[in-house]
């Protein structure tokens, strides 16, 4: 019969399992496959010992009640061994989902339960059932049931031992040792009960499985076995292009993957179970070798208990070719129970990323230069037209002045020409010279603007300039296009404020010119019209808006603006303009561009520049300054 001591132990176990289930339901919201397997094992075990507790309080002469309880015990006892094997396989392989072949493990246990429940029909499980252990006569099927239980338990133990021998890391030995011992205990008890010939209490096997449940729970939940995912993680990490090394809290090398071995371990004599400091050489400190850098990071991470990141360069020789590899190194402390138990150092290979970023940067610079040259070509075409008018004006003024000089020369000896006549001639000459000065000043402004854009190619001119200066240059450069298209420019901003920006004025003029050119094209079919430049500011930013009354921006185009090279001009456009303009505003002014359609037709393009690059003074203060 079942002793009172056994009942007390089982009641305590049930209470602990109940608390554990409540904790799992309320605290542990996210369960992985291994957690679920353990909960299944705990449920099977709880049902098993619950039947034993009830059995203690049934009179010995009630054989039917004992038989029913024994049948009800079968699912718990039959399922514990295959569930234990599933836990062992899941731990070693690191699976997050059950494989289909797991179902085969439960064929015999399910068959055992069915045979036990239907035993009166065939007596395969019991030939004679009795409440006294010595009077029980088992049927032939008990051999099949017991054999499969032994196979499940022994298979799991062997599987774990083989895994432990292959992975001698200190990070894993507690987990696989607990799992192996937890299966060894019920296996030994079951074999003793089967082959010793001694009468073993009915509670012996459930008691032994209690050890299995406790050790599995510690390995899975207390030692965070799932966070390591041992052998599967090792296979995955070996396939990575990044290297990693695991160190103990004392700096002893525990584990590293194949990439780390090829790049660092062989070169610097790093081996498992060896202190990292013993691998350092005298020249490593001068050359800032990987070993020296790791030791420095290890010291900082251990002292401050924090994550450390740094960059590492390694020269690699392949045959006669020598190349450099670049790594971002992350050192992370492994904290268990509130104290550092080791460190993981990951060497992330960023060589390809670095090369890709360099190629992307070179490509963007080439695109930027192409757009600048295109913009300059456009401006030079306008320059030829813009300079033609003042040059012709200057030529006419010179001809008129020469005619007046000839008139003065011819009238020197003419008594009828008075002093007042000469003064009138001199006054006309001054008027013509004033027109010459006006034309030359206009030409000088245009040439200055063009020169600024031309010298801007490939340079980064970070200066302070005013909004008025930027607008003046933009209007000068776009004057011919505006006049030729029949468009007129309207400026809307607070003229009582002097707004200055910090950055490259030539880049901003280029962007404004591109937006004006797009606005002129948008209003081309309308025969021109008004284009407005509106400037507004608040505490966070300064907005420069270029607004037209064209046909607006199609929805499919608006979604891709500034993100890719897209144009609505067909063969007349390249799609570079807005893409490059956005890149310029982001890189040169830390700002952004956006576009939207206007009410009543047309579109608005907005350049937003952060307030830290903007300075505002009143016009009076600016004049006094």
PDB file of C-alpha atoms in Angstrom, residues 350-473:
ATOM      1  CA  UNK A 350      31.582  45.346 -42.061  1.00  0.00           C
ATOM      2  CA  UNK A 351      34.095  45.223 -44.917  1.00  0.00           C
ATOM      3  CA  UNK A 352      31.462  44.750 -47.629  1.00  0.00           C
ATOM      4  CA  UNK A 353      29.178  47.306 -45.992  1.00  0.00           C
ATOM      5  CA  UNK A 354      32.031  49.788 -45.849  1.00  0.00           C
ATOM      6  CA  UNK A 355      32.870  49.168 -49.517  1.00  0.00           C
ATOM      7  CA  UNK A 356      29.190  49.423 -50.507  1.00  0.00           C
ATOM      8  CA  UNK A 357      28.797  52.713 -48.652  1.00  0.00           C
ATOM      9  CA  UNK A 358      31.935  54.027 -50.358  1.00  0.00           C
ATOM     10  CA  UNK A 359      30.585  53.034 -53.777  1.00  0.00           C
ATOM     11  CA  UNK A 360      27.218  54.569 -52.944  1.00  0.00           C
ATOM     12  CA  UNK A 361      28.892  57.774 -51.801  1.00  0.00           C
ATOM     13  CA  UNK A 362      30.974  57.921 -54.987  1.00  0.00           C
ATOM     14  CA  UNK A 363      27.852  57.278 -57.071  1.00  0.00           C
ATOM     15  CA  UNK A 364      25.939  60.028 -55.286  1.00  0.00           C
ATOM     16  CA  UNK A 365      28.813  62.448 -55.766  1.00  0.00           C
ATOM     17  CA  UNK A 366      28.927  61.643 -59.474  1.00  0.00           C
ATOM     18  CA  UNK A 367      25.173  62.138 -59.758  1.00  0.00           C
ATOM     19  CA  UNK A 368      25.453  65.405 -57.863  1.00  0.00           C
ATOM     20  CA  UNK A 369      28.170  66.621 -60.197  1.00  0.00           C
ATOM     21  CA  UNK A 370      26.109  65.573 -63.238  1.00  0.00           C
ATOM     22  CA  UNK A 371      23.154  67.560 -61.959  1.00  0.00           C
ATOM     23  CA  UNK A 372      25.377  70.536 -61.213  1.00  0.00           C
ATOM     24  CA  UNK A 373      26.860  70.450 -64.684  1.00  0.00           C
ATOM     25  CA  UNK A 374      23.373  70.170 -66.168  1.00  0.00           C
ATOM     26  CA  UNK A 375      22.296  73.120 -64.040  1.00  0.00           C
ATOM     27  CA  UNK A 376      25.383  75.071 -65.096  1.00  0.00           C
ATOM     28  CA  UNK A 377      24.678  74.301 -68.760  1.00  0.00           C
ATOM     29  CA  UNK A 378      21.170  75.595 -68.278  1.00  0.00           C
ATOM     30  CA  UNK A 379      22.500  78.708 -66.564  1.00  0.00           C
ATOM     31  CA  UNK A 380      25.142  79.337 -69.218  1.00  0.00           C
ATOM     32  CA  UNK A 381      22.454  79.208 -71.896  1.00  0.00           C
ATOM     33  CA  UNK A 382      20.486  81.767 -69.917  1.00  0.00           C
ATOM     34  CA  UNK A 383      23.671  83.742 -69.288  1.00  0.00           C
ATOM     35  CA  UNK A 384      24.247  84.183 -73.018  1.00  0.00           C
ATOM     36  CA  UNK A 385      20.753  85.644 -73.379  1.00  0.00           C
ATOM     37  CA  UNK A 386      21.002  87.694 -70.190  1.00  0.00           C
ATOM     38  CA  UNK A 387      24.337  89.237 -71.185  1.00  0.00           C
ATOM     39  CA  UNK A 388      23.269  89.932 -74.750  1.00  0.00           C
ATOM     40  CA  UNK A 389      20.890  92.752 -73.736  1.00  0.00           C
ATOM     41  CA  UNK A 390      23.318  94.694 -71.492  1.00  0.00           C
ATOM     42  CA  UNK A 391      26.151  94.234 -74.019  1.00  0.00           C
ATOM     43  CA  UNK A 392      23.986  95.642 -76.777  1.00  0.00           C
ATOM     44  CA  UNK A 393      22.974  98.470 -74.441  1.00  0.00           C
ATOM     45  CA  UNK A 394      26.610  99.232 -73.637  1.00  0.00           C
ATOM     46  CA  UNK A 395      27.461  99.149 -77.345  1.00  0.00           C
ATOM     47  CA  UNK A 396      24.645 101.612 -78.067  1.00  0.00           C
ATOM     48  CA  UNK A 397      25.730 103.887 -75.222  1.00  0.00           C
ATOM     49  CA  UNK A 398      29.312 103.931 -76.499  1.00  0.00           C
ATOM     50  CA  UNK A 399      28.152 104.759 -80.017  1.00  0.00           C
ATOM     51  CA  UNK A 400      26.007 107.600 -78.679  1.00  0.00           C
ATOM     52  CA  UNK A 401      28.891 108.874 -76.538  1.00  0.00           C
ATOM     53  CA  UNK A 402      31.253 108.724 -79.529  1.00  0.00           C
ATOM     54  CA  UNK A 403      28.767 110.746 -81.585  1.00  0.00           C
ATOM     55  CA  UNK A 404      28.643 113.410 -78.860  1.00  0.00           C
ATOM     56  CA  UNK A 405      32.468 113.494 -78.710  1.00  0.00           C
ATOM     57  CA  UNK A 406      32.572 113.977 -82.498  1.00  0.00           C
ATOM     58  CA  UNK A 407      29.984 116.751 -82.198  1.00  0.00           C
ATOM     59  CA  UNK A 408      32.105 118.536 -79.552  1.00  0.00           C
ATOM     60  CA  UNK A 409      35.261 118.183 -81.647  1.00  0.00           C
ATOM     61  CA  UNK A 410      33.626 119.601 -84.774  1.00  0.00           C
ATOM     62  CA  UNK A 411      32.142 122.565 -82.905  1.00  0.00           C
ATOM     63  CA  UNK A 412      35.306 123.701 -81.151  1.00  0.00           C
ATOM     64  CA  UNK A 413      35.840 126.682 -83.525  1.00  0.00           C
ATOM     65  CA  UNK A 414      32.161 127.372 -84.115  1.00  0.00           C
ATOM     66  CA  UNK A 415      31.299 130.742 -82.472  1.00  0.00           C
ATOM     67  CA  UNK A 416      27.619 129.919 -82.538  1.00  0.00           C
ATOM     68  CA  UNK A 417      28.124 126.981 -80.097  1.00  0.00           C
ATOM     69  CA  UNK A 418      27.834 128.385 -76.609  1.00  0.00           C
ATOM     70  CA  UNK A 419      28.916 127.151 -73.261  1.00  0.00           C
ATOM     71  CA  UNK A 420      25.361 126.035 -72.506  1.00  0.00           C
ATOM     72  CA  UNK A 421      25.475 123.830 -75.629  1.00  0.00           C
ATOM     73  CA  UNK A 422      28.627 122.117 -74.423  1.00  0.00           C
ATOM     74  CA  UNK A 423      27.114 121.592 -70.950  1.00  0.00           C
ATOM     75  CA  UNK A 424      24.077 119.975 -72.552  1.00  0.00           C
ATOM     76  CA  UNK A 425      26.341 117.672 -74.578  1.00  0.00           C
ATOM     77  CA  UNK A 426      28.286 116.757 -71.432  1.00  0.00           C
ATOM     78  CA  UNK A 427      25.029 116.014 -69.594  1.00  0.00           C
ATOM     79  CA  UNK A 428      23.901 113.622 -72.332  1.00  0.00           C
ATOM     80  CA  UNK A 429      27.251 111.904 -72.174  1.00  0.00           C
ATOM     81  CA  UNK A 430      26.887 111.454 -68.396  1.00  0.00           C
ATOM     82  CA  UNK A 431      23.446 109.886 -68.960  1.00  0.00           C
ATOM     83  CA  UNK A 432      24.905 107.396 -71.429  1.00  0.00           C
ATOM     84  CA  UNK A 433      27.768 106.589 -69.022  1.00  0.00           C
ATOM     85  CA  UNK A 434      25.232 106.025 -66.209  1.00  0.00           C
ATOM     86  CA  UNK A 435      23.428 103.513 -68.421  1.00  0.00           C
ATOM     87  CA  UNK A 436      26.769 101.814 -69.112  1.00  0.00           C
ATOM     88  CA  UNK A 437      27.453 101.560 -65.372  1.00  0.00           C
ATOM     89  CA  UNK A 438      23.977 100.132 -64.799  1.00  0.00           C
ATOM     90  CA  UNK A 439      24.481  97.481 -67.477  1.00  0.00           C
ATOM     91  CA  UNK A 440      27.955  96.559 -66.258  1.00  0.00           C
ATOM     92  CA  UNK A 441      26.688  96.250 -62.660  1.00  0.00           C
ATOM     93  CA  UNK A 442      23.966  93.899 -63.853  1.00  0.00           C
ATOM     94  CA  UNK A 443      26.549  91.863 -65.781  1.00  0.00           C
ATOM     95  CA  UNK A 444      28.801  91.757 -62.727  1.00  0.00           C
ATOM     96  CA  UNK A 445      25.989  90.389 -60.561  1.00  0.00           C
ATOM     97  CA  UNK A 446      25.230  87.656 -63.097  1.00  0.00           C
ATOM     98  CA  UNK A 447      28.893  86.707 -63.463  1.00  0.00           C
ATOM     99  CA  UNK A 448      29.297  86.599 -59.652  1.00  0.00           C
ATOM    100  CA  UNK A 449      26.333  84.249 -59.352  1.00  0.00           C
ATOM    101  CA  UNK A 450      27.579  82.002 -62.154  1.00  0.00           C
ATOM    102  CA  UNK A 451      31.075  82.005 -60.704  1.00  0.00           C
ATOM    103  CA  UNK A 452      29.713  80.905 -57.322  1.00  0.00           C
ATOM    104  CA  UNK A 453      27.880  77.975 -58.899  1.00  0.00           C
ATOM    105  CA  UNK A 454      30.858  77.016 -61.083  1.00  0.00           C
ATOM    106  CA  UNK A 455      33.375  77.031 -58.231  1.00  0.00           C
ATOM    107  CA  UNK A 456      30.901  75.114 -56.058  1.00  0.00           C
ATOM    108  CA  UNK A 457      31.408  71.848 -57.960  1.00  0.00           C
ATOM    109  CA  UNK A 458      33.285  69.448 -55.708  1.00  0.00           C
ATOM    110  CA  UNK A 459      33.564  71.943 -52.821  1.00  0.00           C
ATOM    111  CA  UNK A 460      31.740  72.497 -49.538  1.00  0.00           C
ATOM    112  CA  UNK A 461      31.468  76.224 -48.848  1.00  0.00           C
ATOM    113  CA  UNK A 462      29.861  76.638 -45.418  1.00  0.00           C
ATOM    114  CA  UNK A 463      29.166  80.336 -44.924  1.00  0.00           C
ATOM    115  CA  UNK A 464      26.557  82.674 -43.468  1.00  0.00           C
ATOM    116  CA  UNK A 465      24.287  84.339 -46.035  1.00  0.00           C
ATOM    117  CA  UNK A 466      20.998  86.194 -46.080  1.00  0.00           C
ATOM    118  CA  UNK A 467      17.703  85.159 -47.621  1.00  0.00           C
ATOM    119  CA  UNK A 468      17.785  88.338 -49.742  1.00  0.00           C
ATOM    120  CA  UNK A 469      21.182  87.397 -51.169  1.00  0.00           C
ATOM    121  CA  UNK A 470      19.991  83.875 -51.990  1.00  0.00           C
ATOM    122  CA  UNK A 471      16.822  85.169 -53.658  1.00  0.00           C
ATOM    123  CA  UNK A 472      18.758  87.771 -55.627  1.00  0.00           C
ATOM    124  CA  UNK A 473      21.107  85.184 -57.075  1.00  0.00           C
TER     125      UNK A 473
END
